CSV table of C-alpha atoms in Angstrom, one decimal:
chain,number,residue,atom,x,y,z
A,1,UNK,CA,0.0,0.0,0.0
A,2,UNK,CA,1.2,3.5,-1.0
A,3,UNK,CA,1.5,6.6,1.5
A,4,UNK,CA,0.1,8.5,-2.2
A,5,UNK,CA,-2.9,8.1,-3.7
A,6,UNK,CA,-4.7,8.0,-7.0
A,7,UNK,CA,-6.6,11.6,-5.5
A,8,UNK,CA,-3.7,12.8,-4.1
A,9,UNK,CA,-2.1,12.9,-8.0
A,10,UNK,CA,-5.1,14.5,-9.1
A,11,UNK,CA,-5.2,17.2,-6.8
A,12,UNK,CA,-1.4,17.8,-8.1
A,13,UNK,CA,-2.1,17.6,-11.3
A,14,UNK,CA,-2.1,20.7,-13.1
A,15,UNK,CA,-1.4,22.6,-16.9
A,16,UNK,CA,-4.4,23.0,-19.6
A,17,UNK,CA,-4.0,19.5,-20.5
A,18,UNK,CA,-6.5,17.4,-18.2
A,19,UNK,CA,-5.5,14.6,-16.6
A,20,UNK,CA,-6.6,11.4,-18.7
A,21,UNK,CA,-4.8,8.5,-17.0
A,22,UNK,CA,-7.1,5.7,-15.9
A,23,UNK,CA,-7.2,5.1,-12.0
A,24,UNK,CA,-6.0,1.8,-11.9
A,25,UNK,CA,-2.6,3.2,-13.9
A,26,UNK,CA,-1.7,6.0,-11.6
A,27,UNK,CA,-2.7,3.5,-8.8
A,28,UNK,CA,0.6,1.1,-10.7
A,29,UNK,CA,2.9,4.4,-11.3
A,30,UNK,CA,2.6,5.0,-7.5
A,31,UNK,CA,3.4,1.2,-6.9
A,32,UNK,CA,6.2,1.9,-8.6
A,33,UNK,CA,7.5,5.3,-7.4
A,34,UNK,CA,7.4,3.5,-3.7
A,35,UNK,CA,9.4,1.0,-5.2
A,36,UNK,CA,11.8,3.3,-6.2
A,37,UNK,CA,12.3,5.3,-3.2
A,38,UNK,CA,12.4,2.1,-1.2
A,39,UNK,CA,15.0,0.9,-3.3
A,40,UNK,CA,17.4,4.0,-2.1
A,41,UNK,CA,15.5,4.3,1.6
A,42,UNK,CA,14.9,0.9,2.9
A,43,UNK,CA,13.4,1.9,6.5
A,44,UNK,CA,11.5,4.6,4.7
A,45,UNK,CA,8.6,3.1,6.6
A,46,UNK,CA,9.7,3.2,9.9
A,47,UNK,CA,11.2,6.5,9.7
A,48,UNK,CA,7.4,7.7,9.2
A,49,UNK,CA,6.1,5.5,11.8
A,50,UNK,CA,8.5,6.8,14.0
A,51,UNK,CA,7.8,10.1,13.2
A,52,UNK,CA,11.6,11.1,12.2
A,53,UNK,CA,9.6,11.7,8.7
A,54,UNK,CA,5.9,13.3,7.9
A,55,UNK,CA,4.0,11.3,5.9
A,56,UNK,CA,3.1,14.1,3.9
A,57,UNK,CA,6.4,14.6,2.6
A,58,UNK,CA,6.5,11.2,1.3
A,59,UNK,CA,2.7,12.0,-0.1
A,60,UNK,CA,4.1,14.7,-1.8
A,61,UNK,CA,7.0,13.0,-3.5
A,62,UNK,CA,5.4,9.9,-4.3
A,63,UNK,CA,2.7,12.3,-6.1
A,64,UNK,CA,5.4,14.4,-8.3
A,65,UNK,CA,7.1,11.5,-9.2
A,66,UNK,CA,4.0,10.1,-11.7
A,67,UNK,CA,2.7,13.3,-12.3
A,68,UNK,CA,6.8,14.1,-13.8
A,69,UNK,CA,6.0,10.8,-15.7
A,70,UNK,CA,2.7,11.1,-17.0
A,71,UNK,CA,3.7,14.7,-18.0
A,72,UNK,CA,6.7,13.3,-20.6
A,73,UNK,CA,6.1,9.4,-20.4
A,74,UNK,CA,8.6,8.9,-23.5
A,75,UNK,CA,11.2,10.7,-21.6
A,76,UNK,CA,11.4,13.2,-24.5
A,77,UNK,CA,14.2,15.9,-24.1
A,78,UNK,CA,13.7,17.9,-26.8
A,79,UNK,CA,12.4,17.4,-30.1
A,80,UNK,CA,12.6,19.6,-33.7
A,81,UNK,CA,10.3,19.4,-36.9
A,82,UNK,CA,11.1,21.2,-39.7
A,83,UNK,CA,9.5,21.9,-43.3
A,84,UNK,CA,12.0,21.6,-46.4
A,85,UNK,CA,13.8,18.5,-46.7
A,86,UNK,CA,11.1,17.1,-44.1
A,87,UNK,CA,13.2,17.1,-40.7
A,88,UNK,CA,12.5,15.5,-37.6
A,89,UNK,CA,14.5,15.2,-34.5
A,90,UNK,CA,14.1,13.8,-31.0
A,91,UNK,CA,16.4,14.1,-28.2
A,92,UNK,CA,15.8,11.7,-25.4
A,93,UNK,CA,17.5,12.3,-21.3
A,94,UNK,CA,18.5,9.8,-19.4
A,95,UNK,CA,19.7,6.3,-19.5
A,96,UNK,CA,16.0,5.1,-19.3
A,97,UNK,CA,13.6,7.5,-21.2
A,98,UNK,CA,10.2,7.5,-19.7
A,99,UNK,CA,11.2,6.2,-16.2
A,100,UNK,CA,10.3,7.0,-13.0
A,101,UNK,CA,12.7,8.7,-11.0
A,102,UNK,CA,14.1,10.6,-7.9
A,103,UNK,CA,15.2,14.0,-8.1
A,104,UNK,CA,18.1,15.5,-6.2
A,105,UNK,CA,15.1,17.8,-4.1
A,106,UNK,CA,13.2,14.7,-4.1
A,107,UNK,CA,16.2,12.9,-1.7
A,108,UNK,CA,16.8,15.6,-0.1
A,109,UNK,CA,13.0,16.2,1.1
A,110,UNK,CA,13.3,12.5,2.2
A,111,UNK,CA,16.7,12.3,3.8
A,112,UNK,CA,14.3,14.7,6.3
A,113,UNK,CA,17.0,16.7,7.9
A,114,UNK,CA,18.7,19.1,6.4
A,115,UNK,CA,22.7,18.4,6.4
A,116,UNK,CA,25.1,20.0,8.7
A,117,UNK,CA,27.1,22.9,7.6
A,118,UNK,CA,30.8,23.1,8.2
A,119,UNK,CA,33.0,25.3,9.6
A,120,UNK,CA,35.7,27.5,8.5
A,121,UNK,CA,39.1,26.0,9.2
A,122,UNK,CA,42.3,26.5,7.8
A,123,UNK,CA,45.8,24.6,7.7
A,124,UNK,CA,49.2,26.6,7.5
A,125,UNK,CA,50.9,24.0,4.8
A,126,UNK,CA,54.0,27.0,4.6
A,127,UNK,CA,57.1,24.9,5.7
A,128,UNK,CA,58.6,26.0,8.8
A,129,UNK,CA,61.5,27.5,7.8
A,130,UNK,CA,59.4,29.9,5.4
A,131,UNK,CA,57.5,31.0,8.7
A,132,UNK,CA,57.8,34.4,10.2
A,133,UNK,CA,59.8,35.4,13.6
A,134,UNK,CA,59.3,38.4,15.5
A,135,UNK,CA,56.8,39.9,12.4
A,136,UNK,CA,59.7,39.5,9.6
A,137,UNK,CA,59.9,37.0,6.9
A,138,UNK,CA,63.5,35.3,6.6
């Protein structure tokens, strides 16, 4: 069972182009977008059971997932028509065009904490001998 669900994609959806995807496929596509993010975060479910992540979050990302595939299902990059000598071109991203797939927001939102910053540091690599005494350089 997914966290997302068939309404939850619908109420996402948006663009002038309505959304014409039967139930029952959505319903697969979020099957599948689980899949996916189970693949890279294994105790997805018990991090929102435990609370350490909303449910919503994985709601949300489980939702842009199929609506990013049902939006370009060919996994179409860019494509060109032209007139005289009768062109066409199509430029397909990715290894697999069409699939479903995590973006870098996407694990970032479900890594649920945001990552620690560092702090400034800095190392003197000058060699000793190169060093300053009493305020003048030998």
């Amino acid at each position: 069972m997914t966290y997302a669900t068939y309404e939850d994609v619908v109420k996402r959806w948006t663009g002038e182009v309505e959304l014409t995807a039967p139930q029952e496929q959505i319903e697969t596509l979020l099957d599948d977008a689980e899949d996916t993010i189970l693949i890279e975060f294994p105790n997805l479910h018990d991090r929102v059971d435990s609370g350490e992540l909303r449910e919503a979050t994985v709601i949300r990302v489980e939702a842009r997932m199929v609506t990013r595939h049902l939006r370009n299902p060919e996994g179409v990059r860019s494509a060109q028509l032209g007139a005289g000598p009768y062109q066409q071109t199509t430029t397909y991203g990715g290894d697999e065009p069409g699939a479903l797939y995590l973006t870098d927001d996407d694990r970032r939102e479900l890594r649920g904490s945001i990552r620690a910053r560092g702090k400034v540091f800095m190392v003197d690599t000058t060699p000793p001998c190169t060093r300053s005494y009493d305020g003048w350089w030998f």
